[in-house]
Coordinates of C-alpha atoms in Angstrom, one line a residue:
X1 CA -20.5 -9.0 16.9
X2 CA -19.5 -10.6 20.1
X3 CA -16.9 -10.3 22.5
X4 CA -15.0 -13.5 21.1
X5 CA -13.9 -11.9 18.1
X6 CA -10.0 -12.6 17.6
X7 CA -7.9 -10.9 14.9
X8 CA -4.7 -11.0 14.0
X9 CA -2.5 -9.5 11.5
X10 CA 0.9 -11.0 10.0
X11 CA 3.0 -8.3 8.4
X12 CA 6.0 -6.7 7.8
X13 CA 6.7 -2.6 9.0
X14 CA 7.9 -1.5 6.0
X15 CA 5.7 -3.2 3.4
X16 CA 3.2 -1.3 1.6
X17 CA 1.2 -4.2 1.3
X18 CA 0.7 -4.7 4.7
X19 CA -0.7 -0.7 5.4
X20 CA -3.1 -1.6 3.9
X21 CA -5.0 -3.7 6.3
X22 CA -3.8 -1.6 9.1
X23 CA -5.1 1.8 7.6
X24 CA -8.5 -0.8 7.4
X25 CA -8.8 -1.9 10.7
X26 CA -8.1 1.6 11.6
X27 CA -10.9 3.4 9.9
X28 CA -13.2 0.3 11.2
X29 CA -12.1 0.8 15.1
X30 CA -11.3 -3.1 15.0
X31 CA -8.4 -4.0 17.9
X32 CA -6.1 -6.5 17.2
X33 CA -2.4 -8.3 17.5
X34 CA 0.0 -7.5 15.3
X35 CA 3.0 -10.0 14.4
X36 CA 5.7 -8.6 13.0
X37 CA 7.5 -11.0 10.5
X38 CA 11.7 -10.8 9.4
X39 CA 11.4 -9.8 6.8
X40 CA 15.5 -11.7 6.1
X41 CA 15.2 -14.4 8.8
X42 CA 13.1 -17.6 8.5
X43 CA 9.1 -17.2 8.3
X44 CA 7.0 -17.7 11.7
X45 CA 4.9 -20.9 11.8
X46 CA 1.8 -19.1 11.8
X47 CA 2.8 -17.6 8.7
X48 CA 3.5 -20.7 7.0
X49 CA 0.2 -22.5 8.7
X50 CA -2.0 -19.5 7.4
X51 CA -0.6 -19.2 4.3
X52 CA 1.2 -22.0 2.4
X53 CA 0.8 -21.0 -0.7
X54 CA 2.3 -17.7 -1.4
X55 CA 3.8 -17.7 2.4
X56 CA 4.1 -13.8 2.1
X57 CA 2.7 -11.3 4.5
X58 CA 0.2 -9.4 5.2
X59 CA -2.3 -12.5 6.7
X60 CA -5.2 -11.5 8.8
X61 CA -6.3 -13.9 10.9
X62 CA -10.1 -13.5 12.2
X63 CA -11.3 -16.4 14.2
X64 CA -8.8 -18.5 13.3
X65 CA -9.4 -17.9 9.4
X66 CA -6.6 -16.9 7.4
X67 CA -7.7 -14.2 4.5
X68 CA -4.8 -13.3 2.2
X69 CA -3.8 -10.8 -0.2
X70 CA -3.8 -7.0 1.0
X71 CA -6.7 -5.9 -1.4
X72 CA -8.3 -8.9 -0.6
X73 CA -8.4 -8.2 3.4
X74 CA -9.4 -4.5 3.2
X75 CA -12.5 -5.8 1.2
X76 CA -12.7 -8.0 3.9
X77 CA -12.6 -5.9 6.6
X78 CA -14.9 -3.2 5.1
X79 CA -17.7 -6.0 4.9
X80 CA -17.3 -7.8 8.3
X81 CA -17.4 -4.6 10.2
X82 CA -19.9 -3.0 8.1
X83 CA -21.4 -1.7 11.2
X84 CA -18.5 0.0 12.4
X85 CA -16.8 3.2 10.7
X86 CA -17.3 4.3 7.3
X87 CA -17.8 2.7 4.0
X88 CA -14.3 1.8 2.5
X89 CA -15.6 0.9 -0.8
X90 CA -17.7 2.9 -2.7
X91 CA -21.6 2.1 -2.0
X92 CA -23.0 2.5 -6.2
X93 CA -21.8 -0.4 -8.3
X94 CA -20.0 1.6 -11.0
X95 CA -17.9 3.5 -8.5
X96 CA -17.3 0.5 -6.8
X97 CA -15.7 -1.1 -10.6
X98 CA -13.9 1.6 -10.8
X99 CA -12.2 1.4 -7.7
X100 CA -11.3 -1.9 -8.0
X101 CA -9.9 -1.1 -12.1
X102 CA -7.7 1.7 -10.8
X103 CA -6.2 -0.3 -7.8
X104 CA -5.5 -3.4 -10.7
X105 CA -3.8 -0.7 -12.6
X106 CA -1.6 0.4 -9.6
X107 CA -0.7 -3.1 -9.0
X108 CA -0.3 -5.1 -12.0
X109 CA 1.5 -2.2 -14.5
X110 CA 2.4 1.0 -12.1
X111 CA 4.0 -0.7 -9.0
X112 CA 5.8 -3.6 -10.6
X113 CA 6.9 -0.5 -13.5
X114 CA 8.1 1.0 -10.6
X115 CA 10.0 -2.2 -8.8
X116 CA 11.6 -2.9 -12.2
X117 CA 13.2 0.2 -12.9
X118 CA 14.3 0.4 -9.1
X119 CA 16.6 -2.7 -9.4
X120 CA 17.6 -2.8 -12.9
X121 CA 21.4 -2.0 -13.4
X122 CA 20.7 -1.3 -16.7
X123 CA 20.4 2.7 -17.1
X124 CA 17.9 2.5 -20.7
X125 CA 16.4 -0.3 -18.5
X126 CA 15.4 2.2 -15.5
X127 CA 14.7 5.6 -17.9
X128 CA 12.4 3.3 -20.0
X129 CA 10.8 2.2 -16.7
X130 CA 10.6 5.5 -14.8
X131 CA 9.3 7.0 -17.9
X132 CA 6.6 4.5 -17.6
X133 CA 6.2 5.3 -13.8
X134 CA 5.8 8.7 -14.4
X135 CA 3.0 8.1 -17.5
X136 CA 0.9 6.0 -15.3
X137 CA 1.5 8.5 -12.8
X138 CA -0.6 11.4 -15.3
X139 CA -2.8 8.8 -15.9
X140 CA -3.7 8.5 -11.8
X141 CA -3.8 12.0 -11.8
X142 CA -6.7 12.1 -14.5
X143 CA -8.4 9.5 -12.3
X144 CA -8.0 11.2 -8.9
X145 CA -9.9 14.3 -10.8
X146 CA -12.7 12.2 -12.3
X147 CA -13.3 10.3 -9.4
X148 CA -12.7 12.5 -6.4
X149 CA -14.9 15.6 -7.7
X150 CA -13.1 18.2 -6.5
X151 CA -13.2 16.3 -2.9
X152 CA -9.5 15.8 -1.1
X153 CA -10.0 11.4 -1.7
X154 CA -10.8 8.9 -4.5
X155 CA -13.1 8.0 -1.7
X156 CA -14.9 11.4 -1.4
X157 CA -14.5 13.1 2.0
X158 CA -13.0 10.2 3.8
X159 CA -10.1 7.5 2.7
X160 CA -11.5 4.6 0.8
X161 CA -10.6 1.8 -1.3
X162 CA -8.4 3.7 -3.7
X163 CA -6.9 6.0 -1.5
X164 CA -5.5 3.2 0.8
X165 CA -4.0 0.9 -2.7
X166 CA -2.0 4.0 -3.8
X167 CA -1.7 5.3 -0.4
X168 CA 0.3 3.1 0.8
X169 CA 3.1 3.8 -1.8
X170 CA 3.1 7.0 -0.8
X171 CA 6.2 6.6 2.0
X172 CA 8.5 4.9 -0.8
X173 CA 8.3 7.9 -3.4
X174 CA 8.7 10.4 -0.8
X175 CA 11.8 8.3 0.5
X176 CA 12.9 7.4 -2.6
X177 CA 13.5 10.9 -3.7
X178 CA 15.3 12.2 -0.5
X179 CA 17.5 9.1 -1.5
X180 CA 17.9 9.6 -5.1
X181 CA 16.7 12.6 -5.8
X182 CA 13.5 11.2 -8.0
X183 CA 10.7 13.6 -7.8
X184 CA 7.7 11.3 -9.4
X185 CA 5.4 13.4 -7.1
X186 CA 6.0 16.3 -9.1
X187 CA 3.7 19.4 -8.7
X188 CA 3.9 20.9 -11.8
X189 CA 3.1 17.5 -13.6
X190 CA 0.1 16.3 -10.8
X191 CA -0.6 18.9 -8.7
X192 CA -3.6 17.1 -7.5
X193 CA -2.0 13.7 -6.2
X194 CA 0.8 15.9 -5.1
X195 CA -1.6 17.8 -2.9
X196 CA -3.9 14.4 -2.5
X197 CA -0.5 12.5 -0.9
X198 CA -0.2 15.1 1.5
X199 CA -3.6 15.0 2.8
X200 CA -3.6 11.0 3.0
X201 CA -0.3 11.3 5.3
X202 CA -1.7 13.6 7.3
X203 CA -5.0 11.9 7.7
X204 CA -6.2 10.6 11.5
X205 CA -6.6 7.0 10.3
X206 CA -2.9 6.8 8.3
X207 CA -0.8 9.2 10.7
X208 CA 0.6 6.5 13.1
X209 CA 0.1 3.3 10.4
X210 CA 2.8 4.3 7.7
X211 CA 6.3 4.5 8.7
X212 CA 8.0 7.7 9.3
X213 CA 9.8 8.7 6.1
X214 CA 13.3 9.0 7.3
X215 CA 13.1 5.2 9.1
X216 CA 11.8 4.1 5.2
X217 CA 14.9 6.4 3.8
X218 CA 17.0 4.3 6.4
X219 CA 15.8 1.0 5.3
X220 CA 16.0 1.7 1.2
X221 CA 19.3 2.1 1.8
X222 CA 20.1 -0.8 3.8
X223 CA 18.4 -2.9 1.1
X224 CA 20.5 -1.2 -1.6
X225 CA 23.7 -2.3 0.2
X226 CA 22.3 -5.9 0.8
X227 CA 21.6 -6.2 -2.8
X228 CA 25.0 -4.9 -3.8
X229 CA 26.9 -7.4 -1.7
X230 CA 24.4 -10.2 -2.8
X231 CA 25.8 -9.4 -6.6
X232 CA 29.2 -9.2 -5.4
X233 CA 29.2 -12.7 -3.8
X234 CA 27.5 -14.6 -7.2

């Protein structure tokens, strides 16, 4: 690849979505600009030039072409600079389907569970959801063992695909239990993402990309109180 390569990345500090591409670009040794977006002020332009559709973050820009969705980019990423760094998807076809079922599963049903039962002011509303957090949670857990074979990643010895989707979650559960007290990652129910978690935080290419705990703590709080005075004004 030439010198002339230009890439950009539009996110947001705190969004897990937006890890994603970072802990990507990481792993690839790809250098780039970062924007960082407000996430309560008004959108930048190049935000709402690269992506007028959903006008969310995170956007990479490579050349001038916008590539959306997190998922999306990482695959993105891993084939561009297939040259460069390590595999991020699985190379065999099957693992490869199952890496991309697993990462549907954690964010169509297990994230959005999650989401749910976090803002709902109902309290059968949030058991019945963190009950269904915690189930897909066992069900990860199965996966993890299946898939990593006794390795420390979905992705074998090194982060891949998998790891990075559920990865970057990883900072909200541990903040949201020094907050509330909710231990979902809960050794004596799944020892092996428990352990697995650890690892990927501590991991070379995630160290520096996913915010510190206590600064995620920090913000969850601040977006608890914004909520509350949003329902108080209405």
């Amino acid at each position: 690849m030439g010198d002339t390569e230009e890439v950009k990345l539009l996110g947001v500090w705190f969004s897990p979505y937006a890890i994603r591409p970072k802990i990507a670009l990481r792993i690839k040794s790809v250098d780039y600009d970062y924007f960082e977006e407000d996430l309560f002020g008004s959108k930048s332009e190049l935000l709402l030039k690269s992506n007028p559709v959903h006008k969310k973050v995170p956007v990479l820009i490579h050349n001038n072409k916008p590539i959306l969705e997190s998922l999306n980019i990482v695959e993105y990423i891993d084939e561009t600079w297939n040259a460069s760094g390590p595999s991020i998807l699985p190379s065999h076809p099957h693992d490869r389907a199952q890496a991309r079922f697993w990462s549907a599963f954690v964010d169509d049903k297990w994230f959005p569970a999650l989401k749910a039962a976090a803002i709902t002011k109902s309290e059968e509303a949030k058991e019945k959801g963190m009950k269904e957090v915690e189930g897909g949670l066992l069900q990860l857990e199965e996966a993890f063992v299946s898939i990593s074979k006794g390795k420390p990643f979905f992705g074998g010895e090194a982060i891949g695909f998998m790891d990075i989707c559920l990865g970057s979650f990883v900072g909200i559960l541990k903040a949201r239990e020094k907050l509330k007290g909710e231990k979902l990652l809960d050794e004596s129910k799944i020892p092996f993402l428990c352990k697995w978690a650890n690892e990927f935080l501590s991991d070379d290419t995630v160290k520096n990309v996913v915010p510190e705990i206590d600064k995620v703590v920090e913000f969850l709080g601040e977006l608890e109180v914004r909520a509350q005075s949003a329902v108080s004004k209405t």
